[in-house]
GROMACS .gro file of N, CA and C in nm:
model
  435
    1UNK      N    1  -1.594  -3.705   1.338
    1UNK     CA    2  -1.606  -3.574   1.282
    1UNK      C    3  -1.703  -3.491   1.366
    2UNK      N    4  -1.677  -3.362   1.374
    2UNK     CA    5  -1.762  -3.271   1.447
    2UNK      C    6  -1.822  -3.172   1.349
    3UNK      N    7  -1.955  -3.165   1.347
    3UNK     CA    8  -2.027  -3.069   1.264
    3UNK      C    9  -2.049  -2.943   1.347
    4UNK      N   10  -2.025  -2.828   1.286
    4UNK     CA   11  -2.037  -2.703   1.360
    4UNK      C   12  -2.116  -2.602   1.279
    5UNK      N   13  -2.195  -2.521   1.349
    5UNK     CA   14  -2.272  -2.418   1.282
    5UNK      C   15  -2.308  -2.306   1.377
    6UNK      N   16  -2.333  -2.189   1.320
    6UNK     CA   17  -2.369  -2.073   1.401
    6UNK      C   18  -2.452  -1.976   1.318
    7UNK      N   19  -2.524  -1.892   1.389
    7UNK     CA   20  -2.587  -1.779   1.322
    7UNK      C   21  -2.493  -1.659   1.334
    8UNK      N   22  -2.541  -1.543   1.295
    8UNK     CA   23  -2.457  -1.422   1.297
    8UNK      C   24  -2.408  -1.388   1.438
    9UNK      N   25  -2.492  -1.408   1.540
    9UNK     CA   26  -2.452  -1.376   1.677
    9UNK      C   27  -2.342  -1.469   1.726
   10UNK      N   28  -2.339  -1.590   1.674
   10UNK     CA   29  -2.239  -1.688   1.717
   10UNK      C   30  -2.119  -1.700   1.626
   11UNK      N   31  -2.118  -1.624   1.517
   11UNK     CA   32  -2.013  -1.638   1.416
   11UNK      C   33  -1.871  -1.629   1.474
   12UNK      N   34  -1.842  -1.526   1.552
   12UNK     CA   35  -1.706  -1.508   1.603
   12UNK      C   36  -1.665  -1.621   1.697
   13UNK      N   37  -1.755  -1.664   1.784
   13UNK     CA   38  -1.724  -1.776   1.874
   13UNK      C   39  -1.707  -1.905   1.795
   14UNK      N   40  -1.790  -1.925   1.693
   14UNK     CA   41  -1.776  -2.045   1.608
   14UNK      C   42  -1.636  -2.050   1.548
   15UNK      N   43  -1.589  -1.938   1.500
   15UNK     CA   44  -1.455  -1.933   1.440
   15UNK      C   45  -1.348  -1.967   1.542
   16UNK      N   46  -1.364  -1.923   1.665
   16UNK     CA   47  -1.268  -1.956   1.772
   16UNK      C   48  -1.277  -2.105   1.807
   17UNK      N   49  -1.399  -2.159   1.809
   17UNK     CA   50  -1.417  -2.302   1.837
   17UNK      C   51  -1.350  -2.384   1.727
   18UNK      N   52  -1.364  -2.342   1.603
   18UNK     CA   53  -1.297  -2.413   1.492
   18UNK      C   54  -1.146  -2.417   1.514
   19UNK      N   55  -1.087  -2.305   1.551
   19UNK     CA   56  -0.943  -2.300   1.578
   19UNK      C   57  -0.906  -2.396   1.691
   20UNK      N   58  -0.988  -2.397   1.795
   20UNK     CA   59  -0.965  -2.487   1.908
   20UNK      C   60  -0.971  -2.633   1.861
   21UNK      N   61  -1.073  -2.667   1.785
   21UNK     CA   62  -1.089  -2.805   1.738
   21UNK      C   63  -0.973  -2.847   1.649
   22UNK      N   64  -0.928  -2.757   1.563
   22UNK     CA   65  -0.813  -2.787   1.477
   22UNK      C   66  -0.690  -2.811   1.562
   23UNK      N   67  -0.671  -2.730   1.667
   23UNK     CA   68  -0.555  -2.750   1.756
   23UNK      C   69  -0.565  -2.882   1.832
   24UNK      N   70  -0.688  -2.933   1.850
   24UNK     CA   71  -0.710  -3.061   1.918
   24UNK      C   72  -0.706  -3.178   1.819
   25UNK      N   73  -0.674  -3.146   1.693
   25UNK     CA   74  -0.664  -3.247   1.586
   25UNK      C   75  -0.797  -3.314   1.556
   26UNK      N   76  -0.905  -3.239   1.568
   26UNK     CA   77  -1.039  -3.290   1.538
   26UNK      C   78  -1.075  -3.258   1.394
   27UNK      N   79  -1.141  -3.352   1.329
   27UNK     CA   80  -1.194  -3.328   1.196
   27UNK      C   81  -1.325  -3.253   1.210
   28UNK      N   82  -1.341  -3.146   1.134
   28UNK     CA   83  -1.462  -3.065   1.145
   28UNK      C   84  -1.525  -3.042   1.008
   29UNK      N   85  -1.654  -3.013   1.013
   29UNK     CA   86  -1.724  -2.966   0.894
   29UNK      C   87  -1.806  -2.845   0.937
   30UNK      N   88  -1.779  -2.734   0.876
   30UNK     CA   89  -1.842  -2.607   0.909
   30UNK      C   90  -1.962  -2.584   0.817
   31UNK      N   91  -2.080  -2.572   0.877
   31UNK     CA   92  -2.203  -2.549   0.802
   31UNK      C   93  -2.242  -2.402   0.799
   32UNK      N   94  -2.152  -2.313   0.843
   32UNK     CA   95  -2.179  -2.170   0.839
   32UNK      C   96  -2.244  -2.123   0.967
   33UNK      N   97  -2.274  -2.003   0.968
   33UNK     CA   98  -2.262  -1.897   0.872
   33UNK      C   99  -2.115  -1.857   0.858
   34UNK      N  100  -2.086  -1.786   0.753
   34UNK     CA  101  -1.948  -1.753   0.722
   34UNK      C  102  -1.919  -1.605   0.734
   35UNK      N  103  -2.009  -1.530   0.800
   35UNK     CA  104  -1.989  -1.387   0.821
   35UNK      C  105  -2.084  -1.343   0.933
   36UNK      N  106  -2.067  -1.222   0.982
   36UNK     CA  107  -2.158  -1.172   1.085
   36UNK      C  108  -2.287  -1.110   1.029
   37UNK      N  109  -2.313  -1.128   0.901
   37UNK     CA  110  -2.435  -1.076   0.841
   37UNK      C  111  -2.557  -1.153   0.894
   38UNK      N  112  -2.669  -1.087   0.918
   38UNK     CA  113  -2.787  -1.152   0.975
   38UNK      C  114  -2.836  -1.272   0.893
   39UNK      N  115  -2.865  -1.381   0.964
   39UNK     CA  116  -2.917  -1.504   0.906
   39UNK      C  117  -3.017  -1.565   1.004
   40UNK      N  118  -3.079  -1.674   0.964
   40UNK     CA  119  -3.177  -1.743   1.049
   40UNK      C  120  -3.114  -1.867   1.112
   41UNK      N  121  -3.107  -1.871   1.246
   41UNK     CA  122  -3.040  -1.980   1.317
   41UNK      C  123  -3.094  -2.120   1.284
   42UNK      N  124  -3.224  -2.139   1.258
   42UNK     CA  125  -3.269  -2.276   1.232
   42UNK      C  126  -3.200  -2.342   1.112
   43UNK      N  127  -3.164  -2.262   1.012
   43UNK     CA  128  -3.100  -2.319   0.893
   43UNK      C  129  -2.973  -2.396   0.930
   44UNK      N  130  -2.896  -2.343   1.021
   44UNK     CA  131  -2.768  -2.403   1.059
   44UNK      C  132  -2.787  -2.516   1.159
   45UNK      N  133  -2.882  -2.500   1.249
   45UNK     CA  134  -2.912  -2.607   1.345
   45UNK      C  135  -2.964  -2.731   1.274
   46UNK      N  136  -3.046  -2.713   1.172
   46UNK     CA  137  -3.097  -2.828   1.096
   46UNK      C  138  -2.984  -2.903   1.027
   47UNK      N  139  -2.895  -2.832   0.963
   47UNK     CA  140  -2.786  -2.898   0.889
   47UNK      C  141  -2.693  -2.976   0.983
   48UNK      N  142  -2.654  -2.915   1.092
   48UNK     CA  143  -2.567  -2.984   1.188
   48UNK      C  144  -2.639  -3.105   1.247
   49UNK      N  145  -2.764  -3.089   1.282
   49UNK     CA  146  -2.840  -3.199   1.343
   49UNK      C  147  -2.861  -3.314   1.247
   50UNK      N  148  -2.881  -3.284   1.120
   50UNK     CA  149  -2.894  -3.391   1.020
   50UNK      C  150  -2.765  -3.473   1.014
   51UNK      N  151  -2.652  -3.407   1.021
   51UNK     CA  152  -2.523  -3.478   1.016
   51UNK      C  153  -2.506  -3.570   1.136
   52UNK      N  154  -2.539  -3.520   1.253
   52UNK     CA  155  -2.524  -3.602   1.374
   52UNK      C  156  -2.629  -3.712   1.377
   53UNK      N  157  -2.752  -3.679   1.347
   53UNK     CA  158  -2.860  -3.777   1.349
   53UNK      C  159  -2.841  -3.890   1.251
   54UNK      N  160  -2.775  -3.863   1.138
   54UNK     CA  161  -2.750  -3.966   1.038
   54UNK      C  162  -2.626  -4.049   1.067
   55UNK      N  163  -2.550  -4.009   1.169
   55UNK     CA  164  -2.427  -4.080   1.203
   55UNK      C  165  -2.307  -4.034   1.122
   56UNK      N  166  -2.323  -3.931   1.041
   56UNK     CA  167  -2.211  -3.879   0.963
   56UNK      C  168  -2.120  -3.787   1.043
   57UNK      N  169  -2.162  -3.749   1.162
   57UNK     CA  170  -2.080  -3.672   1.255
   57UNK      C  171  -2.102  -3.731   1.394
   58UNK      N  172  -1.996  -3.739   1.470
   58UNK     CA  173  -2.008  -3.792   1.606
   58UNK      C  174  -2.076  -3.692   1.699
   59UNK      N  175  -2.039  -3.564   1.684
   59UNK     CA  176  -2.094  -3.457   1.766
   59UNK      C  177  -2.126  -3.337   1.680
   60UNK      N  178  -2.213  -3.252   1.733
   60UNK     CA  179  -2.242  -3.123   1.672
   60UNK      C  180  -2.220  -3.014   1.774
   61UNK      N  181  -2.177  -2.898   1.725
   61UNK     CA  182  -2.163  -2.780   1.810
   61UNK      C  183  -2.235  -2.665   1.740
   62UNK      N  184  -2.325  -2.601   1.813
   62UNK     CA  185  -2.406  -2.492   1.760
   62UNK      C  186  -2.388  -2.368   1.846
   63UNK      N  187  -2.379  -2.252   1.782
   63UNK     CA  188  -2.361  -2.127   1.855
   63UNK      C  189  -2.459  -2.022   1.801
   64UNK      N  190  -2.535  -1.964   1.892
   64UNK     CA  191  -2.618  -1.849   1.859
   64UNK      C  192  -2.605  -1.751   1.974
   65UNK      N  193  -2.691  -1.653   1.983
   65UNK     CA  194  -2.680  -1.554   2.089
   65UNK      C  195  -2.692  -1.615   2.227
   66UNK      N  196  -2.788  -1.705   2.244
   66UNK     CA  197  -2.811  -1.765   2.376
   66UNK      C  198  -2.789  -1.917   2.379
   67UNK      N  199  -2.791  -1.981   2.264
   67UNK     CA  200  -2.787  -2.127   2.257
   67UNK      C  201  -2.925  -2.189   2.266
   68UNK      N  202  -3.021  -2.111   2.308
   68UNK     CA  203  -3.156  -2.164   2.330
   68UNK      C  204  -3.223  -2.203   2.199
   69UNK      N  205  -3.228  -2.112   2.105
   69UNK     CA  206  -3.294  -2.141   1.978
   69UNK      C  207  -3.230  -2.258   1.906
   70UNK      N  208  -3.097  -2.259   1.903
   70UNK     CA  209  -3.026  -2.369   1.837
   70UNK      C  210  -3.061  -2.503   1.900
   71UNK      N  211  -3.063  -2.508   2.033
   71UNK     CA  212  -3.092  -2.635   2.100
   71UNK      C  213  -3.237  -2.678   2.076
   72UNK      N  214  -3.328  -2.582   2.070
   72UNK     CA  215  -3.469  -2.616   2.044
   72UNK      C  216  -3.483  -2.679   1.906
   73UNK      N  217  -3.420  -2.621   1.807
   73UNK     CA  218  -3.426  -2.675   1.671
   73UNK      C  219  -3.361  -2.812   1.666
   74UNK      N  220  -3.242  -2.823   1.721
   74UNK     CA  221  -3.168  -2.950   1.715
   74UNK      C  222  -3.248  -3.064   1.777
   75UNK      N  223  -3.314  -3.037   1.888
   75UNK     CA  224  -3.388  -3.142   1.957
   75UNK      C  225  -3.514  -3.187   1.885
   76UNK      N  226  -3.549  -3.124   1.775
   76UNK     CA  227  -3.659  -3.169   1.692
   76UNK      C  228  -3.616  -3.286   1.602
   77UNK      N  229  -3.486  -3.308   1.590
   77UNK     CA  230  -3.434  -3.411   1.501
   77UNK      C  231  -3.422  -3.546   1.572
   78UNK      N  232  -3.457  -3.649   1.501
   78UNK     CA  233  -3.448  -3.785   1.553
   78UNK      C  234  -3.304  -3.816   1.594
   79UNK      N  235  -3.291  -3.870   1.714
   79UNK     CA  236  -3.161  -3.914   1.763
   79UNK      C  237  -3.074  -3.804   1.822
   80UNK      N  238  -3.124  -3.683   1.825
   80UNK     CA  239  -3.044  -3.573   1.877
   80UNK      C  240  -3.078  -3.548   2.023
   81UNK      N  241  -2.974  -3.530   2.100
   81UNK     CA  242  -2.986  -3.491   2.240
   81UNK      C  243  -2.897  -3.367   2.256
   82UNK      N  244  -2.956  -3.253   2.228
   82UNK     CA  245  -2.882  -3.127   2.234
   82UNK      C  246  -2.895  -3.067   2.373
   83UNK      N  247  -2.782  -3.016   2.421
   83UNK     CA  248  -2.779  -2.951   2.552
   83UNK      C  249  -2.730  -2.808   2.536
   84UNK      N  250  -2.808  -2.715   2.588
   84UNK     CA  251  -2.766  -2.575   2.592
   84UNK      C  252  -2.687  -2.558   2.721
   85UNK      N  253  -2.557  -2.534   2.707
   85UNK     CA  254  -2.465  -2.540   2.821
   85UNK      C  255  -2.399  -2.405   2.844
   86UNK      N  256  -2.391  -2.364   2.971
   86UNK     CA  257  -2.328  -2.237   3.006
   86UNK      C  258  -2.208  -2.253   3.098
   87UNK      N  259  -2.173  -2.378   3.134
   87UNK     CA  260  -2.058  -2.399   3.223
   87UNK      C  261  -1.993  -2.533   3.191
   88UNK      N  262  -1.868  -2.546   3.232
   88UNK     CA  263  -1.796  -2.673   3.212
   88UNK      C  264  -1.864  -2.785   3.290
   89UNK      N  265  -1.916  -2.752   3.408
   89UNK     CA  266  -1.987  -2.854   3.487
   89UNK      C  267  -2.111  -2.902   3.413
   90UNK      N  268  -2.182  -2.810   3.351
   90UNK     CA  269  -2.299  -2.849   3.272
   90UNK      C  270  -2.261  -2.938   3.156
   91UNK      N  271  -2.149  -2.908   3.092
   91UNK     CA  272  -2.101  -2.990   2.981
   91UNK      C  273  -2.068  -3.131   3.028
   92UNK      N  274  -2.007  -3.141   3.144
   92UNK     CA  275  -1.972  -3.273   3.199
   92UNK      C  276  -2.097  -3.359   3.219
   93UNK      N  277  -2.199  -3.301   3.279
   93UNK     CA  278  -2.320  -3.379   3.306
   93UNK      C  279  -2.403  -3.403   3.181
   94UNK      N  280  -2.400  -3.309   3.088
   94UNK     CA  281  -2.471  -3.330   2.961
   94UNK      C  282  -2.418  -3.454   2.892
   95UNK      N  283  -2.288  -3.474   2.898
   95UNK     CA  284  -2.228  -3.592   2.836
   95UNK      C  285  -2.239  -3.716   2.925
   96UNK      N  286  -2.197  -3.706   3.050
   96UNK     CA  287  -2.188  -3.824   3.135
   96UNK      C  288  -2.323  -3.881   3.175
   97UNK      N  289  -2.423  -3.797   3.195
   97UNK     CA  290  -2.554  -3.845   3.238
   97UNK      C  291  -2.657  -3.849   3.126
   98UNK      N  292  -2.647  -3.758   3.028
   98UNK     CA  293  -2.751  -3.747   2.925
   98UNK      C  294  -2.705  -3.790   2.787
   99UNK      N  295  -2.579  -3.826   2.774
   99UNK     CA  296  -2.522  -3.868   2.646
   99UNK      C  297  -2.555  -3.767   2.535
  100UNK      N  298  -2.544  -3.638   2.569
  100UNK     CA  299  -2.570  -3.533   2.471
  100UNK      C  300  -2.476  -3.550   2.352
  101UNK      N  301  -2.529  -3.532   2.232
  101UNK     CA  302  -2.446  -3.543   2.112
  101UNK      C  303  -2.438  -3.411   2.035
  102UNK      N  304  -2.511  -3.311   2.080
  102UNK     CA  305  -2.501  -3.177   2.024
  102UNK      C  306  -2.488  -3.078   2.139
  103UNK      N  307  -2.389  -2.993   2.128
  103UNK     CA  308  -2.363  -2.889   2.226
  103UNK      C  309  -2.410  -2.756   2.168
  104UNK      N  310  -2.489  -2.682   2.245
  104UNK     CA  311  -2.530  -2.547   2.205
  104UNK      C  312  -2.476  -2.449   2.310
  105UNK      N  313  -2.415  -2.342   2.262
  105UNK     CA  314  -2.365  -2.239   2.352
  105UNK      C  315  -2.413  -2.102   2.306
  106UNK      N  316  -2.420  -2.011   2.401
  106UNK     CA  317  -2.466  -1.875   2.375
  106UNK      C  318  -2.352  -1.776   2.374
  107UNK      N  319  -2.324  -1.720   2.260
  107UNK     CA  320  -2.214  -1.625   2.246
  107UNK      C  321  -2.236  -1.498   2.326
  108UNK      N  322  -2.361  -1.461   2.347
  108UNK     CA  323  -2.391  -1.337   2.420
  108UNK      C  324  -2.395  -1.360   2.571
  109UNK      N  325  -2.398  -1.485   2.613
  109UNK     CA  326  -2.411  -1.517   2.755
  109UNK      C  327  -2.286  -1.578   2.817
  110UNK      N  328  -2.203  -1.640   2.735
  110UNK     CA  329  -2.091  -1.717   2.787
  110UNK      C  330  -1.960  -1.663   2.730
  111UNK      N  331  -1.870  -1.616   2.815
  111UNK     CA  332  -1.743  -1.563   2.764
  111UNK      C  333  -1.656  -1.672   2.701
  112UNK      N  334  -1.569  -1.630   2.609
  112UNK     CA  335  -1.487  -1.725   2.535
  112UNK      C  336  -1.412  -1.822   2.626
  113UNK      N  337  -1.353  -1.775   2.732
  113UNK     CA  338  -1.277  -1.864   2.821
  113UNK      C  339  -1.360  -1.979   2.872
  114UNK      N  340  -1.484  -1.952   2.905
  114UNK     CA  341  -1.574  -2.059   2.952
  114UNK      C  342  -1.617  -2.148   2.836
  115UNK      N  343  -1.644  -2.089   2.719
  115UNK     CA  344  -1.681  -2.170   2.603
  115UNK      C  345  -1.568  -2.268   2.571
  116UNK      N  346  -1.446  -2.223   2.577
  116UNK     CA  347  -1.331  -2.310   2.551
  116UNK      C  348  -1.330  -2.429   2.647
  117UNK      N  349  -1.352  -2.403   2.775
  117UNK     CA  350  -1.359  -2.511   2.875
  117UNK      C  351  -1.476  -2.604   2.845
  118UNK      N  352  -1.591  -2.547   2.812
  118UNK     CA  353  -1.711  -2.625   2.783
  118UNK      C  354  -1.685  -2.722   2.669
  119UNK      N  355  -1.628  -2.673   2.560
  119UNK     CA  356  -1.602  -2.758   2.443
  119UNK      C  357  -1.506  -2.870   2.480
  120UNK      N  358  -1.399  -2.839   2.550
  120UNK     CA  359  -1.301  -2.941   2.588
  120UNK      C  360  -1.364  -3.048   2.677
  121UNK      N  361  -1.441  -3.006   2.775
  121UNK     CA  362  -1.505  -3.101   2.866
  121UNK      C  363  -1.609  -3.184   2.792
  122UNK      N  364  -1.690  -3.119   2.710
  122UNK     CA  365  -1.794  -3.190   2.635
  122UNK      C  366  -1.733  -3.301   2.550
  123UNK      N  367  -1.625  -3.270   2.480
  123UNK     CA  368  -1.565  -3.368   2.388
  123UNK      C  369  -1.483  -3.475   2.457
  124UNK      N  370  -1.443  -3.452   2.581
  124UNK     CA  371  -1.358  -3.549   2.650
  124UNK      C  372  -1.431  -3.632   2.755
  125UNK      N  373  -1.556  -3.599   2.781
  125UNK     CA  374  -1.631  -3.671   2.885
  125UNK      C  375  -1.710  -3.786   2.824
  126UNK      N  376  -1.686  -3.908   2.871
  126UNK     CA  377  -1.763  -4.022   2.819
  126UNK      C  378  -1.900  -4.032   2.887
  127UNK      N  379  -1.991  -4.096   2.818
  127UNK     CA  380  -2.122  -4.128   2.875
  127UNK      C  381  -2.103  -4.240   2.975
  128UNK      N  382  -2.161  -4.226   3.093
  128UNK     CA  383  -2.146  -4.325   3.199
  128UNK      C  384  -2.228  -4.451   3.177
  129UNK      N  385  -2.335  -4.442   3.101
  129UNK     CA  386  -2.420  -4.559   3.082
  129UNK      C  387  -2.488  -4.596   3.212
  130UNK      N  388  -2.498  -4.727   3.238
  130UNK     CA  389  -2.559  -4.774   3.362
  130UNK      C  390  -2.700  -4.721   3.379
  131UNK      N  391  -2.728  -4.667   3.497
  131UNK     CA  392  -2.863  -4.619   3.527
  131UNK      C  393  -2.905  -4.506   3.434
  132UNK      N  394  -2.806  -4.435   3.380
  132UNK     CA  395  -2.836  -4.324   3.290
  132UNK      C  396  -2.884  -4.374   3.154
  133UNK      N  397  -2.840  -4.491   3.112
  133UNK     CA  398  -2.882  -4.543   2.982
  133UNK      C  399  -3.033  -4.564   2.976
  134UNK      N  400  -3.089  -4.617   3.084
  134UNK     CA  401  -3.234  -4.639   3.090
  134UNK      C  402  -3.308  -4.507   3.069
  135UNK      N  403  -3.258  -4.401   3.128
  135UNK     CA  404  -3.322  -4.271   3.117
  135UNK      C  405  -3.305  -4.212   2.978
  136UNK      N  406  -3.187  -4.225   2.923
  136UNK     CA  407  -3.162  -4.174   2.788
  136UNK      C  408  -3.249  -4.248   2.687
  137UNK      N  409  -3.265  -4.378   2.707
  137UNK     CA  410  -3.351  -4.457   2.617
  137UNK      C  411  -3.494  -4.403   2.613
  138UNK      N  412  -3.539  -4.346   2.721
  138UNK     CA  413  -3.676  -4.294   2.728
  138UNK      C  414  -3.692  -4.163   2.653
  139UNK      N  415  -3.584  -4.096   2.621
  139UNK     CA  416  -3.593  -3.966   2.552
  139UNK      C  417  -3.658  -3.982   2.416
  140UNK      N  418  -3.618  -4.083   2.342
  140UNK     CA  419  -3.662  -4.098   2.204
  140UNK      C  420  -3.775  -4.199   2.185
  141UNK      N  421  -3.837  -4.244   2.293
  141UNK     CA  422  -3.940  -4.348   2.279
  141UNK      C  423  -4.079  -4.290   2.256
  142UNK      N  424  -4.106  -4.171   2.303
  142UNK     CA  425  -4.239  -4.115   2.291
  142UNK      C  426  -4.244  -4.014   2.177
  143UNK      N  427  -4.340  -4.032   2.089
  143UNK     CA  428  -4.360  -3.934   1.981
  143UNK      C  429  -4.506  -3.894   1.978
  144UNK      N  430  -4.533  -3.786   1.916
  144UNK     CA  431  -4.670  -3.734   1.902
  144UNK      C  432  -4.741  -3.720   2.036
  145UNK      N  433  -4.672  -3.659   2.132
  145UNK     CA  434  -4.733  -3.641   2.263
  145UNK      C  435  -4.841  -3.536   2.260
   0.00000   0.00000   0.00000
């Protein structure tokens, strides 16, 4: 299952991503927002990240104006490796090298055509493991720095 959420700036792109995911036969859970009315992005990033961090969703997708705020919030959650991605190449490496489990995109920075490519690449690229696993393991080992 894929958990998805957006703030008001990302609402329209989130709706397009939902259509894309449905066409790809993916199970989704939409955590909102459900309109372009102003809201606070952390509310949606927290809900999506809780789903992924608990293992109730395989991946999360977050959309705000830039993707930056959403990724910052998501990365506060245990077990989350959120990547703010602006290109299909970035999506490939976020998955293959960093085993990212939450994708953040910026609706104001990335046109729909690129977002569509990003989502497809992110969801279809496997983690390579190997030398990258050692590095990924180090992400969640240090707390209270």
